[in-house]
PDB file of C-alpha atoms and ligand atoms in Angstrom:
ATOM      1  CA  MET A   1       6.823  -0.306  26.553  1.00  0.00           C
ATOM      2  CA  LYS A   2       3.587  -0.067  24.566  1.00  0.00           C
ATOM      3  CA  PRO A   3       4.021  -1.656  21.110  1.00  0.00           C
ATOM      4  CA  GLY A   4       3.650   0.651  18.128  1.00  0.00           C
ATOM      5  CA  ARG A   5       0.878   0.579  15.550  1.00  0.00           C
ATOM      6  CA  PHE A   6       1.028  -0.473  11.925  1.00  0.00           C
ATOM      7  CA  ILE A   7      -0.745   1.766   9.389  1.00  0.00           C
ATOM      8  CA  THR A   8      -0.813   1.163   5.645  1.00  0.00           C
ATOM      9  CA  PHE A   9      -1.864   3.320   2.686  1.00  0.00           C
ATOM     10  CA  GLU A  10      -3.255   1.690  -0.433  1.00  0.00           C
ATOM     11  CA  GLY A  11      -4.779   2.686  -3.747  1.00  0.00           C
ATOM     12  CA  ILE A  12      -4.348   2.510  -7.502  1.00  0.00           C
ATOM     13  CA  GLU A  13      -1.777   4.573  -9.394  1.00  0.00           C
ATOM     14  CA  GLY A  14      -1.939   8.296  -8.804  1.00  0.00           C
ATOM     15  CA  ALA A  15      -4.308   7.940  -5.838  1.00  0.00           C
ATOM     16  CA  GLY A  16      -2.113  10.334  -3.828  1.00  0.00           C
ATOM     17  CA  LYS A  17      -0.420   7.927  -1.419  1.00  0.00           C
ATOM     18  CA  SER A  18       2.918   9.758  -1.416  1.00  0.00           C
ATOM     19  CA  CYS A  19       1.603  13.202  -0.497  1.00  0.00           C
ATOM     20  CA  ASN A  20      -0.957  11.876   1.971  1.00  0.00           C
ATOM     21  CA  ILE A  21       1.558   9.653   3.758  1.00  0.00           C
ATOM     22  CA  SER A  22       3.720  12.722   4.463  1.00  0.00           C
ATOM     23  CA  HIS A  23       0.628  14.457   5.780  1.00  0.00           C
ATOM     24  CA  ALA A  24      -0.291  11.489   8.047  1.00  0.00           C
ATOM     25  CA  GLY A  25       3.298  11.297   9.323  1.00  0.00           C
ATOM     26  CA  MET A  26       3.183  14.986  10.329  1.00  0.00           C
ATOM     27  CA  LEU A  27      -0.174  14.537  12.030  1.00  0.00           C
ATOM     28  CA  LEU A  28       1.105  11.631  14.134  1.00  0.00           C
ATOM     29  CA  LYS A  29       4.355  13.439  14.987  1.00  0.00           C
ATOM     30  CA  ASN A  30       2.271  16.409  16.149  1.00  0.00           C
ATOM     31  CA  SER A  31       0.422  13.941  18.398  1.00  0.00           C
ATOM     32  CA  ALA A  32       3.816  12.986  19.915  1.00  0.00           C
ATOM     33  CA  LYS A  33       4.018   9.574  18.251  1.00  0.00           C
ATOM     34  CA  PRO A  34       7.406   8.263  17.077  1.00  0.00           C
ATOM     35  CA  VAL A  35       6.855   7.632  13.370  1.00  0.00           C
ATOM     36  CA  MET A  36       8.673   5.512  10.793  1.00  0.00           C
ATOM     37  CA  LEU A  37       7.732   5.848   7.099  1.00  0.00           C
ATOM     38  CA  THR A  38       8.504   2.988   4.747  1.00  0.00           C
ATOM     39  CA  ARG A  39       7.259   1.411   1.514  1.00  0.00           C
ATOM     40  CA  GLU A  40       6.648  -1.806  -0.401  1.00  0.00           C
ATOM     41  CA  PRO A  41       8.083  -3.292  -2.367  1.00  0.00           C
ATOM     42  CA  GLY A  42      11.216  -1.907  -0.710  1.00  0.00           C
ATOM     43  CA  GLY A  43      12.106  -0.578   2.703  1.00  0.00           C
ATOM     44  CA  THR A  44      15.342  -2.597   3.075  1.00  0.00           C
ATOM     45  CA  PRO A  45      18.449  -2.926   0.866  1.00  0.00           C
ATOM     46  CA  LEU A  46      17.204  -6.322  -0.392  1.00  0.00           C
ATOM     47  CA  GLY A  47      13.655  -4.999  -0.826  1.00  0.00           C
ATOM     48  CA  GLU A  48      14.849  -1.957  -2.775  1.00  0.00           C
ATOM     49  CA  SER A  49      16.876  -4.223  -5.096  1.00  0.00           C
ATOM     50  CA  LEU A  50      13.796  -6.373  -5.641  1.00  0.00           C
ATOM     51  CA  ARG A  51      11.747  -3.221  -6.256  1.00  0.00           C
ATOM     52  CA  GLU A  52      14.137  -2.234  -9.036  1.00  0.00           C
ATOM     53  CA  LEU A  53      13.680  -5.668 -10.646  1.00  0.00           C
ATOM     54  CA  LEU A  54       9.885  -5.594 -10.208  1.00  0.00           C
ATOM     55  CA  LEU A  55       9.247  -2.056 -11.460  1.00  0.00           C
ATOM     56  CA  GLY A  56      12.042  -1.728 -14.008  1.00  0.00           C
ATOM     57  CA  HIS A  57      12.076  -3.036 -17.550  1.00  0.00           C
ATOM     58  CA  LYS A  58      15.083  -5.370 -17.307  1.00  0.00           C
ATOM     59  CA  HIS A  59      12.662  -8.319 -16.925  1.00  0.00           C
ATOM     60  CA  ASP A  60       9.537  -7.298 -18.846  1.00  0.00           C
ATOM     61  CA  ASP A  61       8.624 -10.993 -19.267  1.00  0.00           C
ATOM     62  CA  ILE A  62       8.545 -11.774 -15.526  1.00  0.00           C
ATOM     63  CA  SER A  63       5.830 -14.369 -14.828  1.00  0.00           C
ATOM     64  CA  SER A  64       2.900 -13.501 -12.560  1.00  0.00           C
ATOM     65  CA  THR A  65       3.908 -16.204 -10.073  1.00  0.00           C
ATOM     66  CA  ALA A  66       7.516 -15.007  -9.982  1.00  0.00           C
ATOM     67  CA  GLU A  67       6.182 -11.474  -9.402  1.00  0.00           C
ATOM     68  CA  LEU A  68       4.037 -12.713  -6.517  1.00  0.00           C
ATOM     69  CA  LEU A  69       6.943 -14.553  -4.876  1.00  0.00           C
ATOM     70  CA  LEU A  70       9.272 -11.571  -5.230  1.00  0.00           C
ATOM     71  CA  MET A  71       6.684  -9.309  -3.562  1.00  0.00           C
ATOM     72  CA  PHE A  72       6.552 -11.688  -0.612  1.00  0.00           C
ATOM     73  CA  ALA A  73      10.350 -12.130  -0.540  1.00  0.00           C
ATOM     74  CA  ALA A  74      10.712  -8.357  -0.203  1.00  0.00           C
ATOM     75  CA  ARG A  75       7.955  -8.356   2.455  1.00  0.00           C
ATOM     76  CA  ALA A  76       9.554 -11.139   4.523  1.00  0.00           C
ATOM     77  CA  GLN A  77      12.806  -9.172   4.740  1.00  0.00           C
ATOM     78  CA  HIS A  78      10.978  -5.914   5.408  1.00  0.00           C
ATOM     79  CA  LEU A  79       8.932  -7.368   8.256  1.00  0.00           C
ATOM     80  CA  GLN A  80      11.794  -9.154   9.982  1.00  0.00           C
ATOM     81  CA  SER A  81      14.457  -6.503   9.693  1.00  0.00           C
ATOM     82  CA  LYS A  82      12.483  -3.268   9.791  1.00  0.00           C
ATOM     83  CA  ILE A  83       8.746  -3.306  10.549  1.00  0.00           C
ATOM     84  CA  LEU A  84       8.594  -5.719  13.503  1.00  0.00           C
ATOM     85  CA  PRO A  85      11.650  -4.237  15.296  1.00  0.00           C
ATOM     86  CA  ALA A  86      10.158  -0.719  14.905  1.00  0.00           C
ATOM     87  CA  LEU A  87       6.790  -1.846  16.294  1.00  0.00           C
ATOM     88  CA  GLU A  88       8.568  -3.500  19.229  1.00  0.00           C
ATOM     89  CA  ARG A  89      10.384  -0.207  19.926  1.00  0.00           C
ATOM     90  CA  GLY A  90       6.947   1.424  20.171  1.00  0.00           C
ATOM     91  CA  GLU A  91       7.106   3.229  16.821  1.00  0.00           C
ATOM     92  CA  TRP A  92       4.137   3.930  14.589  1.00  0.00           C
ATOM     93  CA  VAL A  93       4.961   2.453  11.193  1.00  0.00           C
ATOM     94  CA  ILE A  94       3.322   3.973   8.123  1.00  0.00           C
ATOM     95  CA  CYS A  95       3.837   1.787   5.073  1.00  0.00           C
ATOM     96  CA  ASP A  96       3.139   2.806   1.461  1.00  0.00           C
ATOM     97  CA  ARG A  97       1.375  -0.410   0.326  1.00  0.00           C
ATOM     98  CA  PHE A  98       1.449  -3.846   1.961  1.00  0.00           C
ATOM     99  CA  THR A  99      -0.303  -7.196   1.402  1.00  0.00           C
ATOM    100  CA  ASP A 100      -3.618  -5.663   0.312  1.00  0.00           C
ATOM    101  CA  ALA A 101      -1.649  -4.502  -2.755  1.00  0.00           C
ATOM    102  CA  THR A 102      -0.759  -8.131  -3.464  1.00  0.00           C
ATOM    103  CA  TYR A 103      -4.415  -9.164  -3.293  1.00  0.00           C
ATOM    104  CA  ALA A 104      -5.315  -6.199  -5.514  1.00  0.00           C
ATOM    105  CA  TYR A 105      -2.507  -6.320  -8.134  1.00  0.00           C
ATOM    106  CA  GLN A 106      -1.479  -9.981  -8.256  1.00  0.00           C
ATOM    107  CA  GLY A 107      -4.914 -11.329  -7.242  1.00  0.00           C
ATOM    108  CA  GLY A 108      -7.221  -8.817  -8.971  1.00  0.00           C
ATOM    109  CA  GLY A 109      -4.935  -7.454 -11.697  1.00  0.00           C
ATOM    110  CA  ARG A 110      -3.087 -10.661 -12.642  1.00  0.00           C
ATOM    111  CA  ASN A 111      -5.921 -13.061 -11.725  1.00  0.00           C
ATOM    112  CA  LEU A 112      -3.749 -15.192  -9.418  1.00  0.00           C
ATOM    113  CA  ASP A 113      -5.468 -17.503  -6.970  1.00  0.00           C
ATOM    114  CA  THR A 114      -6.234 -15.661  -3.723  1.00  0.00           C
ATOM    115  CA  ALA A 115      -5.843 -18.903  -1.743  1.00  0.00           C
ATOM    116  CA  ALA A 116      -2.174 -19.012  -2.835  1.00  0.00           C
ATOM    117  CA  ILE A 117      -1.763 -15.375  -1.742  1.00  0.00           C
ATOM    118  CA  ALA A 118      -3.387 -16.171   1.610  1.00  0.00           C
ATOM    119  CA  ALA A 119      -1.003 -19.117   2.102  1.00  0.00           C
ATOM    120  CA  LEU A 120       2.027 -16.893   1.466  1.00  0.00           C
ATOM    121  CA  GLU A 121       0.542 -14.222   3.715  1.00  0.00           C
ATOM    122  CA  SER A 122       0.382 -16.597   6.654  1.00  0.00           C
ATOM    123  CA  LEU A 123       3.832 -18.050   5.918  1.00  0.00           C
ATOM    124  CA  VAL A 124       5.455 -14.600   5.840  1.00  0.00           C
ATOM    125  CA  GLN A 125       3.343 -12.697   8.349  1.00  0.00           C
ATOM    126  CA  GLY A 126       1.867 -15.270  10.707  1.00  0.00           C
ATOM    127  CA  GLU A 127      -0.981 -13.402  12.387  1.00  0.00           C
ATOM    128  CA  ARG A 128       0.492  -9.936  11.725  1.00  0.00           C
ATOM    129  CA  ARG A 129      -1.874  -7.596   9.835  1.00  0.00           C
ATOM    130  CA  PRO A 130      -2.014  -3.793   9.619  1.00  0.00           C
ATOM    131  CA  ASP A 131      -3.924  -2.136  12.478  1.00  0.00           C
ATOM    132  CA  LEU A 132      -5.353   0.486  10.137  1.00  0.00           C
ATOM    133  CA  THR A 133      -5.433   0.788   6.349  1.00  0.00           C
ATOM    134  CA  ILE A 134      -6.359   3.949   4.483  1.00  0.00           C
ATOM    135  CA  LEU A 135      -7.618   3.074   1.017  1.00  0.00           C
ATOM    136  CA  LEU A 136      -7.430   6.093  -1.287  1.00  0.00           C
ATOM    137  CA  ASP A 137     -10.117   5.379  -3.846  1.00  0.00           C
ATOM    138  CA  LEU A 138     -10.738   7.216  -7.101  1.00  0.00           C
ATOM    139  CA  PRO A 139     -11.843   6.413 -10.661  1.00  0.00           C
ATOM    140  CA  VAL A 140      -9.122   4.686 -12.667  1.00  0.00           C
ATOM    141  CA  SER A 141      -9.101   7.319 -15.422  1.00  0.00           C
ATOM    142  CA  MET A 142      -8.488  10.067 -12.861  1.00  0.00           C
ATOM    143  CA  GLY A 143      -5.664   8.134 -11.147  1.00  0.00           C
ATOM    144  CA  LEU A 144      -3.960   7.348 -14.443  1.00  0.00           C
ATOM    145  CA  GLU A 145      -4.247  10.956 -15.539  1.00  0.00           C
ATOM    146  CA  ARG A 146      -2.640  12.163 -12.304  1.00  0.00           C
ATOM    147  CA  ALA A 147       0.103   9.511 -12.484  1.00  0.00           C
ATOM    148  CA  GLY A 148       0.662  10.210 -16.183  1.00  0.00           C
ATOM    149  CA  ASN A 149       1.777  13.740 -15.432  1.00  0.00           C
ATOM    150  CA  ARG A 150       4.998  12.329 -14.000  1.00  0.00           C
ATOM    151  CA  SER A 151       8.082  10.471 -15.247  1.00  0.00           C
ATOM    152  CA  ALA A 152       8.322   7.471 -17.639  1.00  0.00           C
ATOM    153  CA  PRO A 153       5.894   4.617 -16.811  1.00  0.00           C
ATOM    154  CA  ASP A 154       7.192   1.680 -14.740  1.00  0.00           C
ATOM    155  CA  ARG A 155       6.367  -1.977 -15.523  1.00  0.00           C
ATOM    156  CA  PHE A 156       2.971  -1.757 -13.770  1.00  0.00           C
ATOM    157  CA  GLU A 157       2.050   1.659 -15.140  1.00  0.00           C
ATOM    158  CA  ARG A 158       2.249   0.217 -18.663  1.00  0.00           C
ATOM    159  CA  GLU A 159      -0.747  -2.044 -17.926  1.00  0.00           C
ATOM    160  CA  LYS A 160      -4.096  -1.323 -19.618  1.00  0.00           C
ATOM    161  CA  HIS A 161      -7.122   0.407 -18.114  1.00  0.00           C
ATOM    162  CA  ASP A 162      -8.922  -2.938 -17.466  1.00  0.00           C
ATOM    163  CA  PHE A 163      -6.056  -4.145 -15.289  1.00  0.00           C
ATOM    164  CA  PHE A 164      -6.466  -1.114 -12.993  1.00  0.00           C
ATOM    165  CA  GLU A 165     -10.266  -1.548 -12.922  1.00  0.00           C
ATOM    166  CA  ARG A 166      -9.697  -5.073 -11.569  1.00  0.00           C
ATOM    167  CA  VAL A 167      -7.153  -3.722  -9.058  1.00  0.00           C
ATOM    168  CA  ARG A 168      -9.569  -1.044  -7.858  1.00  0.00           C
ATOM    169  CA  SER A 169     -12.422  -3.469  -7.547  1.00  0.00           C
ATOM    170  CA  ALA A 170     -10.254  -5.969  -5.581  1.00  0.00           C
ATOM    171  CA  TYR A 171      -9.311  -3.154  -3.185  1.00  0.00           C
ATOM    172  CA  LEU A 172     -12.975  -2.199  -2.697  1.00  0.00           C
ATOM    173  CA  GLN A 173     -13.884  -5.823  -1.995  1.00  0.00           C
ATOM    174  CA  ILE A 174     -11.181  -5.994   0.699  1.00  0.00           C
ATOM    175  CA  ALA A 175     -12.621  -2.829   2.289  1.00  0.00           C
ATOM    176  CA  GLU A 176     -16.119  -4.269   2.182  1.00  0.00           C
ATOM    177  CA  ARG A 177     -14.970  -7.469   3.894  1.00  0.00           C
ATOM    178  CA  ASP A 178     -12.930  -5.690   6.577  1.00  0.00           C
ATOM    179  CA  PRO A 179     -14.521  -2.281   7.292  1.00  0.00           C
ATOM    180  CA  GLN A 180     -13.114  -2.204  10.836  1.00  0.00           C
ATOM    181  CA  ARG A 181      -9.531  -2.062   9.545  1.00  0.00           C
ATOM    182  CA  VAL A 182      -9.890  -0.526   6.072  1.00  0.00           C
ATOM    183  CA  LYS A 183     -11.155   3.061   5.829  1.00  0.00           C
ATOM    184  CA  VAL A 184     -12.072   4.175   2.327  1.00  0.00           C
ATOM    185  CA  VAL A 185     -11.217   7.788   1.509  1.00  0.00           C
ATOM    186  CA  ASP A 186     -12.645   9.530  -1.556  1.00  0.00           C
ATOM    187  CA  ALA A 187      -9.362  10.525  -3.223  1.00  0.00           C
ATOM    188  CA  SER A 188     -11.067  12.158  -6.214  1.00  0.00           C
ATOM    189  CA  LEU A 189     -11.729  15.287  -4.122  1.00  0.00           C
ATOM    190  CA  PRO A 190      -9.344  18.246  -3.821  1.00  0.00           C
ATOM    191  CA  LEU A 191      -6.323  17.468  -1.620  1.00  0.00           C
ATOM    192  CA  GLU A 192      -7.574  19.505   1.341  1.00  0.00           C
ATOM    193  CA  GLN A 193     -10.802  17.479   1.509  1.00  0.00           C
ATOM    194  CA  VAL A 194      -8.915  14.203   1.088  1.00  0.00           C
ATOM    195  CA  GLN A 195      -6.722  15.173   4.036  1.00  0.00           C
ATOM    196  CA  GLN A 196      -9.755  16.061   6.166  1.00  0.00           C
ATOM    197  CA  GLN A 197     -11.033  12.489   5.676  1.00  0.00           C
ATOM    198  CA  ILE A 198      -7.593  11.102   6.569  1.00  0.00           C
ATOM    199  CA  ASN A 199      -7.447  13.296   9.699  1.00  0.00           C
ATOM    200  CA  SER A 200     -10.807  11.985  10.787  1.00  0.00           C
ATOM    201  CA  ALA A 201      -9.767   8.311  10.295  1.00  0.00           C
ATOM    202  CA  LEU A 202      -6.491   8.900  12.172  1.00  0.00           C
ATOM    203  CA  PHE A 203      -8.060  10.815  15.076  1.00  0.00           C
ATOM    204  CA  THR A 204     -10.667   8.076  15.528  1.00  0.00           C
ATOM    205  CA  PHE A 205      -7.856   5.508  15.517  1.00  0.00           C
ATOM    206  CA  LEU A 206      -5.764   7.545  17.999  1.00  0.00           C
ATOM    207  CA  ASP A 207      -8.740   7.680  20.365  1.00  0.00           C
ATOM    208  CA  GLN A 208      -9.220   3.892  20.399  1.00  0.00           C
TER     209      GLN A 208
HETATM  210  N1  LIG B 301       2.782  -3.688  -6.117  1.00  0.00           N
HETATM  211  C1  LIG B 301       2.220  -4.918  -6.393  1.00  0.00           C
HETATM  212  O1  LIG B 301       1.898  -5.220  -7.533  1.00  0.00           O
HETATM  213  N2  LIG B 301       2.048  -5.806  -5.367  1.00  0.00           N
HETATM  214  C2  LIG B 301       2.432  -5.543  -4.101  1.00  0.00           C
HETATM  215  O2  LIG B 301       2.267  -6.396  -3.213  1.00  0.00           O
HETATM  216  C3  LIG B 301       2.986  -4.246  -3.832  1.00  0.00           C
HETATM  217  C4  LIG B 301       3.151  -3.353  -4.865  1.00  0.00           C
HETATM  218  C5  LIG B 301       3.401  -3.910  -2.439  1.00  0.00           C
HETATM  219  C6  LIG B 301       4.846   0.272  -6.888  1.00  0.00           C
HETATM  220  O3  LIG B 301       4.009   0.983  -6.080  1.00  0.00           O
HETATM  221  C7  LIG B 301       4.113  -0.760  -7.683  1.00  0.00           C
HETATM  222  O4  LIG B 301       4.195  -2.035  -7.036  1.00  0.00           O
HETATM  223  C8  LIG B 301       2.662  -0.469  -7.798  1.00  0.00           C
HETATM  224  C9  LIG B 301       1.930  -1.726  -7.363  1.00  0.00           C
HETATM  225  C10 LIG B 301       2.988  -2.739  -7.226  1.00  0.00           C
HETATM  226  N3  LIG B 301       2.281  -0.266  -9.101  1.00  0.00           N
HETATM  227  N4  LIG B 301       2.595   0.616  -9.797  1.00  0.00           N
HETATM  228  N5  LIG B 301       2.853   1.425 -10.526  1.00  0.00           N
HETATM  229  P1  LIG B 301       4.209   2.520  -5.733  1.00  0.00           P
HETATM  230  O5  LIG B 301       3.241   2.765  -4.664  1.00  0.00           O
HETATM  231  O6  LIG B 301       5.597   2.849  -5.468  1.00  0.00           O
HETATM  232  O7  LIG B 301       3.863   3.244  -7.095  1.00  0.00           O
HETATM  233  P2  LIG B 301       2.591   3.919  -7.535  1.00  0.00           P
HETATM  234  O8  LIG B 301       1.314   3.279  -7.202  1.00  0.00           O
HETATM  235  O9  LIG B 301       2.887   4.112  -8.958  1.00  0.00           O
HETATM  236  O10 LIG B 301       2.544   5.219  -6.709  1.00  0.00           O
HETATM  237  P3  LIG B 301       2.174   6.538  -7.325  1.00  0.00           P
HETATM  238  O11 LIG B 301       1.704   6.482  -8.721  1.00  0.00           O
HETATM  239  O12 LIG B 301       3.359   7.358  -7.008  1.00  0.00           O
HETATM  240  O13 LIG B 301       0.886   6.940  -6.633  1.00  0.00           O
HETATM  241  P4  LIG B 301       0.661   7.803  -5.410  1.00  0.00           P
HETATM  242  O14 LIG B 301       1.847   7.897  -4.501  1.00  0.00           O
HETATM  243  O15 LIG B 301      -0.562   7.232  -4.885  1.00  0.00           O
HETATM  244  O16 LIG B 301       0.373   9.256  -6.021  1.00  0.00           O
HETATM  245  P5  LIG B 301       1.115  10.646  -5.721  1.00  0.00           P
HETATM  246  O17 LIG B 301       2.492  10.656  -6.339  1.00  0.00           O
HETATM  247  O18 LIG B 301       0.987  11.060  -4.305  1.00  0.00           O
HETATM  248  O19 LIG B 301       0.131  11.582  -6.556  1.00  0.00           O
HETATM  249  C11 LIG B 301       0.095  11.527  -7.957  1.00  0.00           C
HETATM  250  C12 LIG B 301      -0.112  12.942  -8.532  1.00  0.00           C
HETATM  251  O20 LIG B 301      -1.431  13.376  -8.213  1.00  0.00           O
HETATM  252  C13 LIG B 301       0.825  13.992  -7.945  1.00  0.00           C
HETATM  253  O21 LIG B 301       1.168  14.879  -8.956  1.00  0.00           O
HETATM  254  C14 LIG B 301      -0.019  14.686  -6.879  1.00  0.00           C
HETATM  255  O22 LIG B 301       0.369  16.005  -6.668  1.00  0.00           O
HETATM  256  C15 LIG B 301      -1.401  14.601  -7.523  1.00  0.00           C
HETATM  257  N6  LIG B 301      -2.468  14.538  -6.504  1.00  0.00           N
HETATM  258  C16 LIG B 301      -2.525  13.768  -5.407  1.00  0.00           C
HETATM  259  N7  LIG B 301      -3.685  13.961  -4.743  1.00  0.00           N
HETATM  260  C17 LIG B 301      -4.385  14.876  -5.431  1.00  0.00           C
HETATM  261  C18 LIG B 301      -5.684  15.484  -5.257  1.00  0.00           C
HETATM  262  N8  LIG B 301      -6.472  15.171  -4.235  1.00  0.00           N
HETATM  263  N9  LIG B 301      -6.080  16.357  -6.182  1.00  0.00           N
HETATM  264  C19 LIG B 301      -5.307  16.667  -7.254  1.00  0.00           C
HETATM  265  N10 LIG B 301      -4.075  16.141  -7.473  1.00  0.00           N
HETATM  266  C20 LIG B 301      -3.621  15.242  -6.579  1.00  0.00           C
END
């Protein structure tokens, strides 16, 4: 059986990952691909428990290094028990955030050493990387405004504007270094135009 493909969606708060992931899932299903949607941190019972700890306010004083290790702990479980088995079954996995988010939030946002992140990446993932990443990019103020229209802020959403500027810029640097894998979509446009750009990235990928 042909192995599946691994697609990730990334972006700052309010970039539109949730609605555009549903859209991408429909597009792939319409192209007769078996699709599995999942998210990070999360995706497994252990990962969802870690997500609650990471996003909630029970541990507001969590250290940046502890945060980094918990992200990778959730990822290790997610890969072994959910993502890799799905790919082996030939499924197309669409994941809401993955390791690029660690480089962007813990590396860019929290200023942690990217060499330490890279070491954890190879420990947890070996050679496994996403096949395609859609980076939804928009100005920080616009993302925060969109995200702010929703429920109470989580532990990350309480960060200041500068933090998200560093996150955005780390994401853009990743895209610049790896343009083959990372497709940047202008997420500041109306939803219909954002989805046209996503369609084009996915159709190109399907044709490869
Ligand atoms: N995190 C980390 O630090 N390190 C890691 O390694 C990983 C994660 C994996 C959880 O992520 C947190 O974990 C995250 C980073 C950290 N930080 N936070 N917060 P998450 O993905 O679950 O949470 P999120 O980033 O807060 O997601 P989000 O705010 O829900 O963003 P979104 O899914 O991208 O946005 P949305 O809900 O689809 O859209 C937001 C609103 O905008 C909504 O009302 C839409 O209807 C509207 N929208 C969307 N697109 C448009 C357009 N084009 N026009 C107008 N309005 C739009």
